[in-house]
XYZ file of C-alpha atoms in Angstrom:
588
model
C 0.000 0.000 0.000
C 1.099 3.542 -0.757
C 1.610 6.228 1.863
C -1.569 8.135 0.905
C -3.616 4.968 1.344
C -2.204 4.373 4.819
C -2.847 8.028 5.699
C -6.450 7.771 4.545
C -7.063 4.737 6.754
C -5.200 6.317 9.686
C -7.219 9.568 9.631
C -10.505 7.673 9.421
C -9.448 5.361 12.291
C -8.449 8.306 14.483
C -11.670 10.128 13.623
C -13.798 7.110 14.565
C -11.880 6.799 17.819
C -12.559 10.460 18.624
C -16.241 9.983 17.834
C -16.450 7.024 20.204
C -14.485 8.843 22.920
C -17.076 11.610 22.906
C -14.838 14.216 24.524
C -15.399 16.713 21.717
C -18.595 17.443 19.809
C -18.992 15.495 16.576
C -18.848 18.506 14.244
C -15.551 19.624 15.799
C -14.124 16.122 15.300
C -15.287 16.006 11.683
C -13.905 19.451 10.811
C -10.587 18.660 12.518
C -10.336 15.432 10.514
C -11.072 17.286 7.282
C -8.340 19.832 7.988
C -5.887 17.009 8.777
C -6.807 15.286 5.504
C -6.156 18.520 3.596
C -2.802 19.061 5.320
C -1.492 15.556 4.510
C -2.793 15.836 0.966
C -5.333 13.016 0.729
C -8.155 15.561 0.221
C -7.297 18.223 -2.392
C -7.950 21.759 -1.126
C -10.213 22.457 -4.110
C -12.475 19.531 -3.086
C -12.457 20.264 0.655
C -15.933 21.794 0.708
C -17.587 19.595 -1.898
C -19.569 17.972 0.900
C -21.679 21.099 1.367
C -23.226 20.527 -2.067
C -23.750 16.794 -1.574
C -27.278 15.428 -1.832
C -27.151 13.953 1.688
C -26.670 17.372 3.299
C -29.553 18.804 1.245
C -31.812 15.851 2.080
C -31.155 15.985 5.840
C -31.494 19.776 6.076
C -34.694 19.800 4.021
C -36.148 16.876 5.974
C -35.618 18.772 9.245
C -37.722 21.663 7.926
C -40.373 19.315 6.530
C -40.594 17.468 9.849
C -40.928 20.782 11.731
C -43.787 21.831 9.433
C -45.601 18.532 9.999
C -45.192 19.002 13.745
C -46.587 22.566 13.644
C -49.560 21.574 11.482
C -51.455 20.022 14.396
C -52.269 16.907 12.357
C -50.005 14.894 14.641
C -52.273 15.666 17.596
C -55.107 13.920 15.764
C -52.847 10.958 15.041
C -51.850 10.737 18.681
C -55.460 10.417 19.790
C -55.941 7.612 17.277
C -53.094 5.756 18.952
C -54.580 6.522 22.414
C -51.078 6.717 23.955
C -52.445 7.278 27.441
C -53.857 3.731 27.343
C -50.638 2.091 26.195
C -47.234 1.792 27.791
C -44.017 3.035 26.152
C -43.097 -0.444 24.890
C -46.406 -0.785 22.996
C -45.993 2.728 21.631
C -42.510 1.765 20.435
C -43.888 -1.330 18.669
C -46.596 0.769 16.978
C -44.107 3.400 15.832
C -41.460 1.039 14.444
C -44.077 -1.124 12.712
C -45.686 1.902 11.030
C -42.329 3.327 9.948
C -41.224 -0.041 8.543
C -44.484 -0.447 6.594
C -44.375 3.113 5.226
C -40.722 2.732 4.212
C -41.588 -0.125 1.890
C -43.583 2.173 -0.379
C -42.078 5.632 0.119
C -38.481 6.688 0.639
C -37.425 5.676 4.130
C -36.317 9.190 5.073
C -39.774 10.468 4.092
C -41.493 7.860 6.241
C -39.245 8.790 9.142
C -39.844 12.535 8.679
C -43.601 11.949 8.889
C -43.377 9.991 12.128
C -40.718 11.911 14.089
C -43.225 14.542 15.335
C -45.606 11.763 16.403
C -42.821 10.051 18.331
C -41.712 13.252 20.060
C -45.251 14.042 21.182
C -45.830 10.461 22.308
C -42.652 10.628 24.372
C -43.717 13.923 25.935
C -47.153 12.533 26.720
C -45.714 9.358 28.255
C -42.980 11.319 30.073
C -40.129 9.356 28.513
C -37.182 10.602 26.489
C -37.672 10.755 22.681
C -34.376 8.859 22.457
C -36.319 5.727 23.386
C -38.275 5.921 20.112
C -36.222 7.753 17.493
C -33.241 5.452 16.891
C -35.407 2.301 16.766
C -37.645 4.126 14.267
C -34.628 5.007 12.133
C -33.471 1.389 12.139
C -37.015 0.259 11.294
C -37.096 2.649 8.335
C -33.877 1.087 6.989
C -35.301 -2.426 7.359
C -38.645 -1.468 5.822
C -36.885 0.051 2.837
C -35.477 -3.391 1.991
C -38.930 -4.768 1.149
C -39.444 -3.166 -2.271
C -37.407 -1.763 -5.127
C -38.411 1.844 -4.385
C -37.875 1.664 -0.611
C -34.201 2.626 -0.697
C -31.551 3.654 -3.233
C -29.361 0.494 -2.990
C -32.264 -1.645 -4.218
C -32.683 0.506 -7.325
C -28.945 0.492 -8.094
C -28.614 -3.268 -7.566
C -31.533 -3.812 -9.927
C -29.694 -1.866 -12.627
C -26.483 -3.812 -12.027
C -28.362 -7.078 -12.419
C -29.866 -5.848 -15.678
C -26.384 -5.038 -16.990
C -25.128 -8.510 -16.042
C -28.093 -10.749 -16.918
C -30.307 -8.519 -19.057
C -33.127 -8.806 -16.494
C -33.522 -6.329 -13.575
C -34.963 -7.182 -10.185
C -38.677 -6.425 -10.091
C -40.636 -4.367 -7.549
C -41.386 -7.180 -5.073
C -38.386 -9.455 -5.660
C -36.948 -7.931 -2.489
C -40.025 -8.641 -0.369
C -39.415 -12.197 0.973
C -36.037 -11.349 2.499
C -36.938 -7.736 3.366
C -40.161 -8.752 5.120
C -38.398 -11.429 7.191
C -35.717 -8.937 8.239
C -38.320 -6.278 9.093
C -40.273 -8.674 11.306
C -37.107 -9.899 13.030
C -35.960 -6.303 13.482
C -39.245 -5.095 14.968
C -39.229 -8.004 17.444
C -35.630 -7.258 18.425
C -36.253 -3.526 18.866
C -39.361 -4.188 20.980
C -37.460 -6.550 23.268
C -34.053 -4.892 23.523
C -34.654 -1.157 23.131
C -33.298 -0.714 26.673
C -29.800 -1.267 25.306
C -30.057 2.424 24.419
C -29.056 4.895 27.132
C -31.649 7.568 27.866
C -30.633 10.818 26.224
C -32.173 14.278 26.136
C -31.396 17.521 24.366
C -30.116 20.520 26.305
C -32.871 22.583 24.717
C -35.492 20.207 26.041
C -34.120 20.438 29.567
C -34.164 24.244 29.439
C -37.707 24.169 28.089
C -38.797 21.991 30.991
C -37.018 24.251 33.485
C -39.308 27.155 32.583
C -42.434 25.048 32.024
C -45.537 26.830 33.292
C -48.508 24.644 34.138
C -51.279 27.129 34.890
C -51.740 29.627 32.111
C -55.248 31.076 31.929
C -56.661 32.149 28.572
C -60.028 33.180 27.172
C -61.571 31.766 23.994
C -64.920 32.224 22.314
C -67.210 29.628 20.726
C -68.183 30.988 17.304
C -70.210 29.730 14.341
C -67.272 28.010 12.530
C -66.372 26.156 15.717
C -66.919 22.429 16.001
C -67.609 22.865 19.719
C -71.198 24.109 19.349
C -73.503 21.478 20.841
C -70.553 19.555 22.262
C -69.782 18.948 25.925
C -67.013 20.410 28.047
C -65.431 16.956 28.374
C -65.271 16.681 24.553
C -63.585 20.071 24.378
C -60.989 19.154 27.010
C -60.112 15.743 25.554
C -57.320 16.915 23.166
C -55.443 18.385 26.152
C -55.141 14.965 27.771
C -55.796 16.341 31.268
C -53.257 19.186 30.967
C -55.919 21.908 30.591
C -59.482 22.448 31.806
C -62.357 24.922 31.462
C -62.704 26.900 34.709
C -65.622 29.165 33.737
C -68.263 29.604 31.015
C -69.787 33.022 30.326
C -72.825 32.951 28.047
C -73.573 35.462 25.321
C -75.924 37.282 27.705
C -73.224 37.536 30.402
C -74.680 34.748 32.532
C -72.177 32.309 34.034
C -72.605 28.533 33.858
C -70.760 25.877 35.827
C -68.310 24.003 33.532
C -69.430 20.481 34.412
C -68.136 17.661 32.139
C -71.542 17.275 30.453
C -72.285 21.006 30.117
C -73.225 21.731 26.504
C -71.437 24.597 24.766
C -73.393 27.222 22.848
C -72.603 29.730 20.120
C -71.195 32.896 21.696
C -69.972 31.248 24.920
C -66.787 32.705 26.405
C -64.584 30.027 27.948
C -61.973 30.646 30.629
C -59.432 27.820 30.213
C -56.429 26.972 32.400
C -53.467 24.714 31.668
C -50.132 24.348 29.893
C -49.746 26.577 26.848
C -49.394 23.593 24.483
C -52.555 22.021 25.926
C -54.432 25.330 25.626
C -53.318 25.530 22.018
C -54.652 22.038 21.273
C -58.074 22.929 22.661
C -58.247 26.261 20.831
C -56.972 25.011 17.473
C -58.833 21.706 17.270
C -62.194 23.124 18.424
C -61.631 26.191 16.182
C -62.232 28.607 19.022
C -61.619 32.330 18.626
C -58.737 33.230 20.888
C -59.056 37.026 20.783
C -61.583 39.606 19.645
C -58.687 41.841 18.622
C -57.602 41.550 15.007
C -54.347 42.708 13.499
C -54.269 44.392 10.137
C -53.976 41.887 7.260
C -50.869 43.542 5.809
C -48.884 42.807 8.995
C -50.280 39.348 9.644
C -47.149 37.564 8.499
C -45.161 39.352 11.240
C -47.483 38.423 14.117
C -45.994 36.229 16.829
C -46.507 35.252 20.466
C -44.028 35.553 23.316
C -43.891 34.621 26.994
C -42.795 37.394 29.358
C -42.585 37.966 33.086
C -43.948 41.209 34.559
C -41.125 43.129 36.271
C -41.427 44.990 39.577
C -41.471 48.402 37.855
C -43.885 47.421 35.075
C -46.653 49.861 34.168
C -49.037 46.879 34.009
C -48.919 46.207 37.763
C -52.252 46.880 39.423
C -54.176 47.334 36.190
C -55.869 45.057 33.684
C -55.488 44.892 29.909
C -58.967 46.451 29.701
C -58.005 49.318 32.033
C -55.099 50.443 29.859
C -56.728 49.552 26.503
C -53.664 47.436 25.823
C -54.505 46.499 22.236
C -55.589 49.972 21.128
C -52.583 51.665 22.736
C -49.862 49.176 21.785
C -51.233 46.626 19.304
C -50.524 43.858 21.844
C -53.054 41.110 22.524
C -53.042 39.545 25.989
C -53.532 35.846 25.243
C -52.874 34.247 28.637
C -51.833 34.962 32.220
C -50.158 32.733 34.806
C -49.838 33.452 38.517
C -48.319 31.067 41.020
C -50.927 29.184 43.109
C -53.860 31.133 41.634
C -56.765 29.951 39.481
C -58.646 32.652 37.577
C -62.349 32.584 36.702
C -62.744 36.202 35.610
C -62.455 37.515 32.058
C -58.881 37.643 30.827
C -59.004 41.382 30.155
C -60.249 42.049 33.699
C -57.407 40.284 35.556
C -55.341 42.788 37.586
C -51.697 42.163 36.729
C -49.192 41.698 39.560
C -45.418 41.705 39.856
C -44.081 38.270 38.830
C -47.073 37.291 36.666
C -46.165 35.494 33.450
C -48.106 36.658 30.390
C -48.401 35.533 26.775
C -48.512 38.569 24.499
C -49.188 38.587 20.774
C -48.063 41.350 18.473
C -45.903 42.533 15.601
C -42.605 40.661 15.864
C -40.615 43.756 14.881
C -42.190 45.864 17.657
C -42.358 43.261 20.431
C -38.863 43.855 21.941
C -39.422 47.620 22.264
C -42.950 47.192 23.625
C -41.852 44.640 26.217
C -39.102 46.965 27.374
C -41.504 49.929 27.477
C -44.017 48.050 29.637
C -41.374 46.548 31.942
C -41.770 42.919 30.863
C -38.834 40.517 30.508
C -39.143 37.837 27.781
C -38.552 34.271 28.946
C -36.176 31.795 27.272
C -36.997 31.511 23.585
C -39.014 28.427 22.734
C -41.736 27.291 20.372
C -44.939 29.190 21.203
C -47.932 27.750 19.384
C -50.657 29.563 21.306
C -51.927 32.363 19.099
C -49.829 31.395 16.085
C -51.660 30.420 12.904
C -51.063 27.011 11.320
C -52.010 25.617 7.938
C -53.597 22.276 8.817
C -53.330 19.759 6.006
C -51.088 21.823 3.706
C -47.781 20.364 5.031
C -49.172 16.827 4.782
C -50.303 17.411 1.179
C -46.884 18.818 0.275
C -45.100 15.837 1.821
C -47.390 13.315 0.116
C -46.808 15.025 -3.230
C -43.065 14.881 -2.576
C -43.184 11.171 -1.833
C -45.247 10.541 -4.953
C -42.813 12.510 -7.083
C -39.819 10.517 -5.843
C -41.562 7.152 -6.187
C -43.331 7.574 -9.515
C -42.183 10.842 -11.038
C -38.488 10.042 -11.249
C -37.520 13.215 -9.358
C -34.315 12.872 -7.275
C -34.900 12.721 -3.524
C -32.708 15.761 -2.828
C -34.564 17.901 -5.368
C -37.979 16.777 -4.120
C -37.200 17.408 -0.450
C -35.583 20.768 -1.176
C -38.710 21.809 -3.079
C -40.897 20.523 -0.225
C -38.944 22.560 2.341
C -39.301 25.654 0.139
C -43.061 25.137 -0.165
C -43.361 24.664 3.606
C -41.828 28.111 4.051
C -43.732 30.005 1.338
C -47.077 28.581 2.510
C -46.352 29.677 6.077
C -46.261 26.111 7.417
C -42.905 27.060 8.957
C -42.515 30.795 9.686
C -39.605 32.302 7.795
C -38.078 33.599 11.028
C -37.914 30.030 12.410
C -36.443 28.231 9.388
C -32.821 28.378 10.478
C -33.716 27.365 14.032
C -34.795 23.969 12.674
C -31.617 23.400 10.660
C -29.361 21.423 13.001
C -26.076 23.102 12.030
C -23.688 20.727 13.903
C -25.233 17.724 12.125
C -25.040 19.335 8.678
C -21.454 20.524 9.185
C -20.429 17.056 10.362
C -21.905 15.482 7.228
C -20.355 18.038 4.890
C -16.911 17.563 6.461
C -17.075 13.752 6.414
C -18.018 13.361 2.754
C -14.622 14.347 1.247
C -12.804 12.348 3.944
C -14.809 9.226 3.105
C -14.282 9.817 -0.597
C -10.523 9.726 -0.020
C -10.818 5.924 0.296
C -11.896 5.861 -3.341
C -9.606 8.556 -4.743
C -6.496 7.016 -3.157
C -7.380 3.567 -4.501
C -7.886 2.090 -1.032
C -11.293 0.675 -1.993
C -9.689 -1.287 -4.856
C -7.280 -2.907 -2.435
C -10.129 -3.780 -0.066
C -12.170 -5.180 -2.955
C -9.269 -7.381 -4.116
C -8.725 -8.664 -0.579
C -12.425 -9.533 -0.261
C -12.412 -11.398 -3.565
C -9.416 -13.540 -2.586
C -10.873 -14.271 0.859
C -14.301 -15.203 -0.515
C -12.805 -17.745 -2.919
C -11.604 -19.806 0.070
C -15.042 -19.942 1.721
C -18.093 -22.179 1.175
C -21.048 -20.530 -0.625
C -22.881 -19.446 2.534
C -19.637 -18.096 4.009
C -18.872 -16.112 0.865
C -22.397 -14.731 0.844
C -22.093 -13.700 4.509
C -18.707 -12.079 3.818
C -20.126 -9.964 0.987
C -23.049 -8.856 3.181
C -20.892 -8.011 6.215
C -18.352 -6.202 4.037
C -21.111 -4.046 2.530
C -22.319 -3.220 6.056
C -18.802 -2.287 7.129
C -18.074 -0.096 4.100
C -21.392 1.807 4.081
C -20.547 4.303 6.881
C -17.587 5.564 4.857
C -18.941 5.529 1.297
C -22.712 6.104 1.793
C -25.082 3.384 0.672
C -25.255 4.251 -3.034
C -21.464 4.334 -3.382
C -21.219 1.052 -1.462
C -23.440 -0.673 -4.020
C -21.428 0.753 -6.927
C -18.193 -0.569 -5.359
C -19.437 -3.892 -3.961
C -21.956 -5.069 -6.582
C -19.377 -5.647 -9.348
C -17.139 -7.450 -6.831
C -20.009 -9.703 -5.795
C -21.039 -10.418 -9.384
C -17.460 -11.160 -10.498
C -16.889 -13.456 -7.543
C -20.115 -15.371 -8.265
C -19.145 -15.742 -11.921
C -15.664 -17.079 -11.062
C -17.128 -19.812 -8.871
C -19.943 -20.626 -11.255
C -22.706 -19.267 -8.990
C -25.746 -17.275 -9.978
C -25.242 -13.611 -9.040
C -28.743 -12.929 -7.653
C -28.153 -13.859 -4.003
C -24.839 -11.986 -3.919
C -26.342 -8.840 -5.433
C -29.187 -9.031 -2.916
C -26.621 -9.391 -0.120
C -24.935 -6.200 -1.298
C -28.272 -4.347 -1.292
C -29.074 -5.562 2.227
C -25.635 -4.709 3.583
C -25.649 -1.250 1.984
C -29.133 -0.532 3.318
C -28.412 -1.636 6.889
C -26.028 0.807 8.510
C -26.934 0.499 12.188
C -23.492 1.263 13.617
C -23.030 4.996 12.992
C -25.085 8.153 12.459
C -23.193 8.992 9.251
C -23.777 6.064 6.891
C -27.437 6.800 6.207
C -29.377 10.048 6.335
C -32.140 8.471 8.477
C -29.649 7.855 11.291
C -28.338 11.391 10.931
C -31.857 12.848 10.999
C -32.639 11.464 14.479
C -29.258 12.253 16.040
C -30.139 15.830 17.016
C -33.764 15.334 18.172
C -32.760 12.211 20.108
C -29.695 13.805 21.705
C -27.652 10.729 20.751
C -23.899 10.362 20.943
C -21.880 8.701 18.206
C -21.264 5.526 20.194
C -24.951 5.052 21.047
C -25.691 3.631 17.609
C -23.440 0.611 18.046
C -25.097 -0.294 21.370
C -28.361 -1.120 19.634
C -27.024 -1.454 16.096
C -24.340 -4.111 16.560
C -26.658 -6.881 17.800
C -29.219 -5.866 15.164
C -26.525 -6.147 12.475
C -25.711 -9.661 13.686
C -29.398 -10.600 13.513
C -29.618 -9.257 9.953
C -26.626 -11.369 8.913
C -27.901 -14.511 10.633
C -31.450 -14.219 9.255
C -30.694 -13.001 5.736
C -28.061 -15.543 4.601
C -30.220 -18.705 4.840
C -33.278 -16.911 3.450
C -31.242 -15.555 0.520
C -30.013 -19.070 -0.283
C -33.585 -20.362 -0.052
C -35.224 -17.657 -2.186
C -32.322 -17.159 -4.608
C -30.546 -20.552 -4.996
C -26.978 -20.223 -6.206
C-alpha cells in the first residue's frame, strides 16, 4: 500500500476513535479530521468543501424543515389520539411506531417515512414522560429495514436492480426484495421491541431548558363561534385533546350569565370560555375546536409578522395593578393579551379584567418587529426563547399534502430525492407552514457541518485507490469460503463499508465485486447482489452512513457511540437471518 492509502485509513481510524471517545462534539471532530486530511494531501484543497453541495446534506437539512412543518400543522395531535397513547405503555408505543415506519418505508423513501413519524414520536414521548431517544433510533433502524422490502424503498435496491440488468439482461422487479426484506423487518421489529433498553436515555439541552421554565397554569379566554366544532358539544369533549393538561374553569354565556363548567355542560354559540393549563394544551383545545382566541384583530398587511411571546412582569412594570382592559392594551400598543399565569392562583374572571401583579407570566401577541421595544416599554422581561404555538396560525393539512406530493414525485415521477425534499422545504416556508423567522432554528447546524466535512474524507478511500485494495482482498478471501460463508462475507463487508462511502457508493463498489466473484465460482449472481443491497441498506453502527440515522441524532440527543449499542446486535441478527433466506429464495 502507498503512503496516501495508509494516511487515509489512519485519519478515518483516528476520527472514529474520537467519535467514540465523545470528549469533543462530533462537528468539531469532523472538521478537525477534514483539515488534517487537507494538510497531509489526501483531500485536495479544491475539493475540501464539496460535501456542502452533496445530496445527503440537502436531504437531511430539508427533511428537518419538513418534519418541523408537519409538527406545527397540528395533524399529529389527531394521530396521537388515534393511537390513544395514554392507554398504552411506552413499549407498545414503540412497537406501533417502528411497525408503522417499517411499513411506510416499503412504499415511500425511508427518510420520508421517518420525517412523517418523528413529530408523532416526540409528542408520544412527551405525553408518556419518557425521552424521545427511546423511540427515534429504533424508528430510524425500522425505516432502513422497511426500505429493503421493495425496489423503491431505498436507493441500494434501485442500483442493484440496474447492475443485475447489466449482467443478466433482467432487472430485479418491484417485489423481488419482499421475501427477504419482510423477514428482516419482522425480526428487526421483534428485536427492537425486546431490547430497546440497550439504548441509554438521552435528552437535548434545549429540552431540559424548556422543561425548566415550564408553566402549568396559564389562563386564557376563547370564544365559541359559528365556525367552531364545539357548538352542541360537551365540556369533556372540548378538554379531551389536552389529555388532562388543561381544563375549562368558567363559562360566560352570550348574555353575560355564568354557567358551571361540568363535564356534560353543553357549549353554545357565543360562549366565552376561561381555560387553564399548559400553553401547548391550551393551544390544542383552541386550534382543534376552532375557538376564537381574541376579539382583537391585526391588520392583514402585517399578519405575516405576528408572533406570540412569553414574558414575566417586572417589579417596575406599568401593568402592575391594572388590567389589559383598564389600559386599553390592544388599542394603545397593538398587543393582545392571550394568557396569564400566577403562582398558586386559578382565575375565573375575564382575561381582560385580571389585575396584573409583579411576577405574573403573560403571553402577548403582536408585531414581531415591535415586540422587543414594547416589552421593554411596559417593563416585561421575555422568557427563554421556545416554540410558542398559542396564538400562532397554522395551515392544517397543507404540510401533509406537500409531503405526500413529494413522496409521490420521488416514487413515480423520477424526481431525485434531494430535489424533491428541497422543493418541499421551500413550499413549507412560502405557505407559512414554517414561519420564515424560524427556518434556520430547525436546521441542526452541527449535524449538517459534520456530514459536509465527512463526505470528502470518506471519498478519499476511493480517490487514493484504497477501496480497490479492499475489494481485491475480499475477492481472494471469498474464494476460500463455502457458498454461505462467501455470501455472509459480501453482506458483512457491505455493512462495514457503508458508513464511509454512503449506501449508493457502497453498491457501486461492492456489486461488481459480488457479481465477479459469483461468476468465477460458477454461482448465480442474484443472491450476492441481494446481499450487497441488504448490507448497503443496513447501517446500524453509525449516524453517518445513512441520512435516516443522521436525521434522528439531534432530536434524540444521541452520541456517536450510542448507535453501536443497539445497532451491533441488530446487524448480527440481519446477517444470521438473511443468509439462509437468501439461499432459499435465490438458490446459487
